[in-house]
Short mmCIF file of C-alpha atoms in Angstrom, two decimals:
data_model
loop_
_atom_site.label_atom_id
_atom_site.label_comp_id
_atom_site.label_asym_id
_atom_site.label_seq_id
_atom_site.Cartn_x
_atom_site.Cartn_y
_atom_site.Cartn_z
CA MET E 215 -0.41 6.83 -19.86
CA ALA E 216 -2.89 3.99 -19.48
CA SER E 217 -1.96 0.55 -18.33
CA SER E 218 -3.11 -2.45 -16.29
CA SER E 219 -1.09 -4.94 -14.18
CA ASP E 220 -0.58 -7.03 -11.11
CA VAL E 221 2.36 -6.41 -8.82
CA THR E 222 3.95 -7.89 -5.71
CA LEU E 223 6.25 -5.81 -3.51
CA SER E 224 7.14 -4.68 0.15
CA ALA E 225 8.68 -1.85 2.64
CA ASP E 226 11.02 -0.40 5.40
CA HIS E 227 12.02 0.26 8.93
CA THR E 228 13.68 -2.26 11.26
CA PRO E 229 13.67 -6.04 11.36
CA GLY E 230 12.60 -8.04 14.42
CA ASN E 231 15.27 -7.95 17.10
CA PRO E 232 17.03 -11.22 17.95
CA GLU E 233 16.51 -12.55 21.43
CA SER E 234 18.58 -10.84 24.12
CA GLY E 235 22.02 -12.31 24.49
CA SER E 236 22.01 -14.13 21.14
CA SER E 237 23.98 -13.23 18.03
CA PRO E 238 22.09 -11.91 14.95
CA ASP E 239 21.22 -14.68 12.53
CA PRO E 240 23.42 -14.18 9.38
CA ALA E 241 20.69 -15.54 7.06
CA ARG E 242 18.07 -13.14 8.40
CA ARG E 243 20.51 -10.23 8.31
CA GLY E 244 21.28 -11.07 4.67
CA ARG E 245 17.57 -11.13 3.79
CA VAL E 246 17.01 -7.72 5.36
CA ARG E 247 19.94 -6.25 3.36
CA LEU E 248 18.54 -7.73 0.17
CA ARG E 249 15.09 -6.25 0.85
CA ARG E 250 16.50 -2.82 1.51
CA ALA E 251 18.48 -3.02 -1.71
CA ALA E 252 15.37 -4.13 -3.56
CA VAL E 253 13.54 -0.94 -2.51
CA MET E 254 16.01 1.06 -4.61
CA ALA E 255 14.88 -0.82 -7.71
CA VAL E 256 11.10 -1.09 -7.05
CA PRO E 257 9.33 0.51 -10.02
CA ALA E 258 6.24 2.23 -8.58
CA VAL E 259 4.58 1.88 -11.98
CA ALA E 260 3.34 -1.53 -13.12
CA VAL E 261 5.81 -4.01 -14.53
CA ALA E 262 4.41 -7.16 -16.08
CA ALA E 263 0.81 -7.04 -17.27
CA GLY E 264 -0.06 -3.45 -16.96
CA LEU E 265 -1.18 -1.45 -13.88
CA ALA E 266 0.34 0.34 -10.94
CA ILE E 267 -0.13 0.12 -7.14
CA MET E 268 -0.93 2.68 -4.48
CA THR E 269 0.75 3.85 -1.21
CA ALA E 270 2.58 6.73 0.54
CA GLU E 271 4.70 7.97 3.43
CA GLY E 272 4.79 11.46 4.93
CA ALA E 273 2.91 13.57 7.44
CA LEU E 274 0.08 11.05 7.44
CA GLY E 275 2.10 8.14 6.07
CA VAL E 276 2.27 4.75 7.73
CA SER E 277 4.54 5.11 10.76
CA PHE E 278 3.08 2.34 12.96
CA SER E 279 4.14 -1.30 13.25
CA ILE E 280 1.98 -3.37 10.96
CA SER E 281 0.19 -6.51 12.23
CA GLY E 282 1.52 -8.58 9.32
CA MET E 283 -2.04 -9.64 8.39
CA PRO E 284 -2.88 -8.56 4.82
CA PHE E 285 -6.35 -7.34 3.88
CA THR E 286 -8.16 -7.07 0.56
CA VAL E 287 -9.65 -3.84 -0.85
CA THR E 288 -11.82 -3.64 -3.96
CA ALA E 289 -13.82 -0.88 -5.67
CA LYS E 290 -15.65 -0.45 -8.94
CA SER E 291 -13.52 2.67 -9.50
CA LEU E 292 -11.12 5.04 -7.87
CA ASP E 293 -10.63 8.63 -8.99
CA GLY E 294 -7.91 10.73 -7.39
CA THR E 295 -6.13 14.08 -7.66
CA GLY E 296 -2.53 14.48 -6.55
CA PHE E 297 -1.02 10.98 -6.96
CA GLU E 298 2.43 9.71 -5.84
CA GLN E 299 3.94 6.23 -5.67
CA PHE E 300 7.24 4.68 -4.54
CA GLY E 301 8.78 1.59 -2.95
CA ASP E 302 9.36 1.12 0.77
CA LEU E 303 9.52 -1.41 3.63
CA ASP E 304 6.96 -1.94 6.41
CA SER E 305 7.93 -3.54 9.73
CA MET E 306 6.14 -5.69 12.30
CA ILE E 307 6.80 -5.64 16.04
CA PRO E 308 9.83 -7.67 17.19
CA ASN E 309 9.07 -11.40 17.30
CA SER E 310 5.65 -10.95 15.66
CA PRO E 311 3.82 -14.28 15.25
CA ASN E 312 3.00 -13.22 11.68
CA ALA E 313 6.65 -12.64 10.67
CA GLY E 314 7.19 -16.11 9.23
CA ASP E 315 10.50 -16.14 7.30
CA THR E 316 10.30 -12.42 6.38
CA GLY E 317 12.42 -11.15 9.27
CA GLY E 318 9.41 -9.02 10.27
CA GLN E 319 9.57 -6.86 7.13
CA VAL E 320 7.32 -6.61 4.03
CA LEU E 321 8.42 -4.99 0.79
CA ILE E 322 5.55 -2.78 -0.37
CA VAL E 323 4.65 -0.07 -2.81
CA THR E 324 3.56 3.11 -1.07
CA SER E 325 0.97 5.30 -2.83
CA ALA E 326 -0.44 8.65 -1.80
CA ILE E 327 -3.51 10.39 -3.15
CA LYS E 328 -4.37 13.93 -2.00
CA ASN E 329 -8.11 13.51 -2.64
CA ALA E 330 -9.85 10.26 -3.66
CA THR E 331 -13.36 9.08 -4.54
CA LEU E 332 -14.16 5.33 -4.47
CA ASP E 333 -17.28 3.67 -5.84
CA SER E 334 -18.56 0.57 -3.95
CA LEU E 335 -15.65 0.09 -1.55
CA CYS E 336 -15.18 -3.37 -0.04
CA GLN E 337 -12.54 -4.36 2.55
CA SER E 338 -12.10 -7.85 4.03
CA VAL E 339 -9.70 -9.46 6.51
CA ASP E 340 -9.33 -13.23 6.70
CA LEU E 341 -9.53 -14.11 10.43
CA GLY E 342 -9.16 -17.86 9.86
CA GLY E 343 -12.48 -19.54 9.16
CA THR E 344 -14.37 -16.24 8.78
CA ASN E 345 -13.88 -12.84 7.18
CA LEU E 346 -14.44 -9.39 8.69
CA LEU E 347 -16.20 -7.52 5.85
CA ILE E 348 -16.67 -3.75 5.47
CA LYS E 349 -18.68 -2.21 2.64
CA ALA E 350 -19.56 1.45 1.84
CA GLY E 351 -20.31 3.87 -0.92
CA SER E 352 -22.47 1.65 -3.14
CA GLY E 353 -25.36 4.15 -3.34
CA SER E 354 -25.52 7.64 -4.80
CA SER E 355 -22.94 8.91 -2.22
CA LYS E 356 -19.42 7.56 -2.75
CA VAL E 357 -16.54 7.06 -0.34
CA GLN E 358 -14.41 10.18 0.01
CA ALA E 359 -10.86 10.33 1.40
CA SER E 360 -8.22 13.00 1.77
CA ASP E 361 -4.49 12.44 2.29
CA LEU E 362 -5.03 8.73 1.58
CA THR E 363 -2.07 6.39 1.75
CA THR E 364 -1.93 2.63 1.25
CA ASP E 365 0.87 0.11 1.54
CA SER E 366 0.29 -2.66 -1.02
CA THR E 367 1.92 -5.86 -2.20
CA GLU E 368 -0.57 -6.50 -5.03
CA LEU E 369 -2.96 -4.45 -7.13
CA SER E 370 -4.89 -5.03 -10.32
CA GLY E 371 -7.24 -3.00 -12.49
CA ASP E 372 -7.27 -0.61 -15.45
CA ALA E 373 -5.42 2.63 -14.78
CA SER E 374 -4.99 5.96 -16.53
CA PHE E 375 -2.98 9.02 -15.45
CA ASN E 376 -2.85 12.68 -16.46
CA ASN E 377 0.50 14.54 -16.60
CA ILE E 378 2.46 11.59 -15.25
CA GLU E 379 6.14 11.82 -14.32
CA ILE E 380 8.02 8.50 -14.11
CA GLY E 381 11.47 8.02 -12.60
CA ASN E 382 11.50 10.85 -10.05
CA ASP E 383 13.63 10.65 -6.93
CA ALA E 384 11.06 9.87 -4.23
CA SER E 385 12.43 12.63 -1.97
CA THR E 386 11.40 15.26 -4.61
CA LEU E 387 7.71 14.37 -5.04
CA THR E 388 5.25 17.27 -4.90
CA LYS E 389 1.74 16.15 -6.02
CA ALA E 390 0.33 14.69 -2.75
CA GLY E 391 2.42 16.44 -0.11
CA VAL E 392 4.36 13.28 0.69
CA LYS E 393 8.04 12.44 0.18
CA GLY E 394 9.83 9.09 0.05
CA LYS E 395 13.46 8.19 0.70
CA LYS E 396 16.38 9.66 -1.26
CA GLY E 397 17.48 7.59 -4.23
CA VAL E 398 14.21 5.61 -4.46
CA PHE E 399 12.44 5.30 -7.84
CA SER E 400 9.00 6.89 -7.93
CA GLN E 401 6.25 8.35 -10.07
CA GLN E 402 3.64 11.07 -9.68
CA ALA E 403 0.67 12.42 -11.65
CA ASP E 404 -1.93 15.18 -11.49
CA THR E 405 -4.81 12.66 -11.58
CA VAL E 406 -5.33 8.89 -11.49
CA HIS E 407 -8.33 6.72 -12.49
CA ILE E 408 -8.44 2.97 -11.73
CA ALA E 409 -11.40 0.83 -12.78
CA ASN E 410 -12.08 -2.56 -11.18
CA LEU E 411 -9.59 -1.89 -8.42
CA ARG E 412 -8.34 -4.82 -6.34
CA GLN E 413 -5.50 -4.49 -3.77
CA THR E 414 -3.72 -6.56 -1.16
CA ASN E 415 -2.74 -4.06 1.54
CA TYR E 416 -0.84 -4.13 4.83
CA ALA E 417 -1.67 -0.59 5.96
CA THR E 418 -3.90 2.36 5.14
CA THR E 419 -4.08 5.89 6.56
CA ALA E 420 -6.22 8.93 5.70
CA GLY E 421 -6.66 12.44 7.02
CA VAL E 422 -10.44 12.18 6.41
CA PHE E 423 -12.30 9.00 5.45
CA LYS E 424 -16.06 9.35 4.75
CA LEU E 425 -17.93 6.00 4.40
CA PRO E 426 -21.60 6.55 3.44
CA GLY E 427 -23.80 3.46 3.83
CA LEU E 428 -21.19 1.72 6.01
CA LYS E 429 -21.94 -1.93 6.75
CA LEU E 430 -19.70 -4.18 8.88
CA SER E 431 -20.35 -7.94 9.09
CA PHE E 432 -18.75 -11.37 9.26
CA SER E 433 -18.85 -13.50 6.13
CA ASP E 434 -17.75 -16.89 4.84
CA SER E 435 -16.20 -15.11 1.82
CA GLY E 436 -14.15 -11.92 1.43
CA CYS E 437 -14.24 -9.16 -1.18
#
């Protein structure tokens, strides 16, 4: 299968707690229920214009409270073996200043890659007036990662998969050693290639992350 697309999604755990002694807000409670229901229908393959996204949950999956500040990741190419993908929800701390009207939850697509190689990795975070910029792997040595997981709301590029399975129950995935929740739509493949990768992420984890030629700086522009 080869496709390319842009997607916007989110993920799970618990919403921000209401203040002590006050009753839960019905509107917020309704939004949380809708988001959890939406996870069941999130297609972890691309939907509109053609590509998929990347993220995962498991032994090394995202289990921390996210800051709620998105960051951008780009690469000339990503090549991976052992690929899985499914929908989930990420949660911020209670009363996070970044929660806005989300109830402290972000619907994401979780992707896991057992082993990944990235050419010319760039990561940027908008700090308000300036960007924290990280670059690596633009020379002969590329970025290497094992047990890589990312929680994304958007991703674009040109993707191809080998031996892809679409429509699995996320709790039965086997390719990357990660399992999602029962009843959640998912996909997995032996290999994945994405050219001109661009992601909006809320979390990333890896067992090993090797960044040759690492450069960290502040910049007026992001990736």
